[in-house]
C-alpha angles and dihedrals in degrees: 000000000000092000091047091053088051091054092047090052093052092050090051092056092050092050092051091049091051090052092054091052093053092049093055094049095046092066090062098036094106095042117096124201117267111228139200090031127166142156120218119192107215121199123230119216108321093343114105117231095240096041110137108248092005121145101233142143122270113211113197117193120183144141122236115210097203112080100153095070126076112260117211110153146003127216119210115193121189110213142166091235133034100224126092098264124113109313113236117193115242112251114276099358122133125192094165090085093063110140103194151316132271115198103174110154094017122135086222118044136175096075122160135175112270099176141339140194133183091284107017141060128190117200123190143189126233089251134358117253140149109285116241091214137014103223106101128185114188119170117194108208122217107013119162110231121227110275097228114102120239090006126152118217133175137225118208113209123204128171124208140185090224121084094233106050095259132124128039117342116244099198131003140188143138139232133197135218136169139218112228139196108266113242107216117200125188135175137176125232105200127200103293137205123167112187131155140158133199146133089279135359122196126224121236098207102306095338125088112239110216091190087072096055111132128212119303093226102113129181128198117250095248146004114289113265135169087227098059142028119246117218137194138167142205133180139224135183132203143179134162143171091212110137093232095036125223144293125209122210131190116224131186144068129292121261110302138180111186105306094340118095139183109231118251112239106256122251114260143169118285092250095050114026118161113276123212123259127187117241093039129091104252136152122181146138143207139182102233141099099261128199135206091236115094091351132119113317113265099023106129107159112038093125105094092017097072136040143178121251113290124243095025117242116262101181095247121058094357107053104149118115139154117271113258098257091053097041102079120101114244093004123108142184140164132203122156113244093026119144102238099175142007144168095254102118109126090002129327111289151112119317143187120246121295133177122231124198114205116205120202129195132190125192121180138197119237092246096053110133113257116250146097109295118202144154137190112226121193119201113204121196113199119190122198114213 
């Protein structure tokens, strides 16, 4: 009999344990598992979304499987673990300061905050009804993240027919998120001037590449002759972040061989600069795409040898442009110290890089002394910060 009683006692314990198991499961029997669930921590202003202790927005996206039951409210519980044990609030977090709900993109809209505590928020609808779709997007605005760095926390989600988060849950699920150490990057943009000159300068996409500038030793396309105009070209590029932009001047003498010179083309107004004419001693330049139509007598091959500024000025981030006296097609002049270009399109100011092509012409009289005529021109770009 003693052993029988022992067996009976053991059976009794097993039966009681089985009863407890059934009781725990019965409370969740009607709750289906929420799917496609996620929590996105969205920064506000300069505060990163995952900043420990940061006041940010929590965007919860999830799909409820039960559409045939009236939906009235959703309970969000912030816990240290995901499972259905006692919910302990993550250290330092505060959901009681929530200021509202954003439900853009949600299949069910019209949510508002019903109640909140340090680690829970209940949102509700105006009236419970069957949801037309299960994909919900509910963003809780102004939630204080847990203050522990690199810490994972969980949000338990439960839907209810009631408007206050009470009663039997319809659907349940949980999501996880983590605070993370903020990575702070900083860099310094100093006062900047990029300026280069050369025979040619290549473009890297739409930006001049000064590393490609070739030698500045330029030769005219032909021997000087009173019957034709000799031409040459060089290029320069400039950009600056100077508040008042830049100006570029040309500096140097006209073409000279010993004591013999070729006359610099006289300064003139922008609407009537001096044009070239074969048979006269003339040296000048401009910064335009010139043509052989209506231009100086004798010029036969300017196309391909000259070009307008590239990219073209737009008055905002591309301000560079030729100065007025050097900005007329087929018209040329030269005067040392002249401003030939500047970033004054749309108001003087900083500008991205642009490429200038400088076209030179030389006409000579038949009695010009024979010799090698040359000059050294220095282009100076001066930014004003």
